[in-house]
Amino acid sequence: MNKPGARNLITDVDGIKIGNAEDVEAMTGVTAIVPDLAAVAGVDVRGGGPGTRETEVLNPDCLVERVDAVVLSGGSVFGLEAASGAIMALAKQGRGFNVRGTHVPIIPSAILFDLANAGDKNWGDMPPYRNLGMAAAENVREDFPLGNIGAGYGAAAGRMKGGLGSASLVSDDGIQVGAIFAVNPVGSVVIPGTRHFWAWVLEQQGEFGGLGAPELTADIPLDMPMESRLAENTTIGVVATNVALTKSEARRVAIMAHDGLARAIRPVHTPFDGDSIFALSTEKKELSGARPMGVAMIGAMASDCVARSIARAVYNATSLGGIPGYLS
């Protein structure tokens, strides 16, 4: 039986820690996912408007086998600089390739668009993201709040406040899977005309309100949600497992994890979203039995964690900058 870990966070995966940093005035932030040791990684990008860095190195035919962190950031293209700050922070810790005495951390990253919120973006020629990335990577921990924090600080889900969400699953035989997501989609996370999340069927232990099944009195409208903020979007995140995977297997887990977006957001993977998912393996546990079956199970667990993370992000986000929170 699979059930949420003790924290119900991605840090239930052995070897994963999370750092968050925010700029309250700019209404934006950064999240760093930092494994204790370099982790095998894969990525799958499905949105039509992605903003990413160092994703090509994760292709199975490329040299790099492991990464030192993954950074998620607000700020659109400006937010890609957050990875530079994280690189400096981890290099000072001696992380990364040692090239004749210089440490070179490998840190892929992805960004979401939060430039149109109520925050002050008059930062001149020094956007805050490099410093935010450094702060996030330097202050990692196992426990962290959800909602208005890190890369989800300035996010919105339609006309509702988006945020940062996380969830985990642990199997009876010790397989650990977790997810962390910054939620800022074109699509809606709730069923039209209700307070019920699309992901309601996957809810564990009342983690996003415990409303149960929706009681629908009419057909669900199948039109594009009118609250969509077209071209101001993207949902980005990381799934992780303690099971040792190859780069190809990590990519397959990332591909399967995208099903969680489809279970939690409607519509998803639009031309306006930059939906990207990274998969990390901390290699703490060997995979027993047939590998394809084991990878399939991890991918299925990951997709469920993704859907729950998305609902938890919105459920825990509070009103900010004129964007109402779910519980408002």
Short mmCIF file of C-alpha atoms in Angstrom, two decimals, residues 2 173 175 177 243 245 249 252-253 256 287-301:
data_model
loop_
_atom_site.label_atom_id
_atom_site.label_comp_id
_atom_site.label_asym_id
_atom_site.label_seq_id
_atom_site.Cartn_x
_atom_site.Cartn_y
_atom_site.Cartn_z
CA ASN A 2 1.22 3.50 -0.88
CA ASP A 173 8.68 -1.90 0.68
CA ILE A 175 10.00 3.13 -2.31
CA VAL A 177 8.39 9.30 -4.31
CA VAL A 243 15.27 4.38 -6.08
CA LEU A 245 17.44 5.03 -11.85
CA GLU A 249 14.51 5.81 -16.64
CA ARG A 252 10.44 8.12 -18.40
CA VAL A 253 9.35 8.98 -14.85
CA MET A 256 4.67 9.81 -16.77
CA LEU A 287 15.16 -1.41 -7.70
CA SER A 288 14.16 -5.04 -7.21
CA GLY A 289 12.34 -7.22 -9.71
CA ALA A 290 11.74 -6.39 -13.37
CA ARG A 291 13.04 -2.88 -14.03
CA PRO A 292 10.31 -1.82 -16.49
CA MET A 293 7.62 -2.70 -13.94
CA GLY A 294 9.47 -0.87 -11.18
CA VAL A 295 9.92 2.26 -13.30
CA ALA A 296 6.22 2.13 -14.23
CA MET A 297 5.25 1.99 -10.55
CA ILE A 298 7.50 4.94 -9.68
CA GLY A 299 6.10 6.93 -12.60
CA ALA A 300 2.54 6.20 -11.49
CA MET A 301 3.32 7.27 -7.93
#
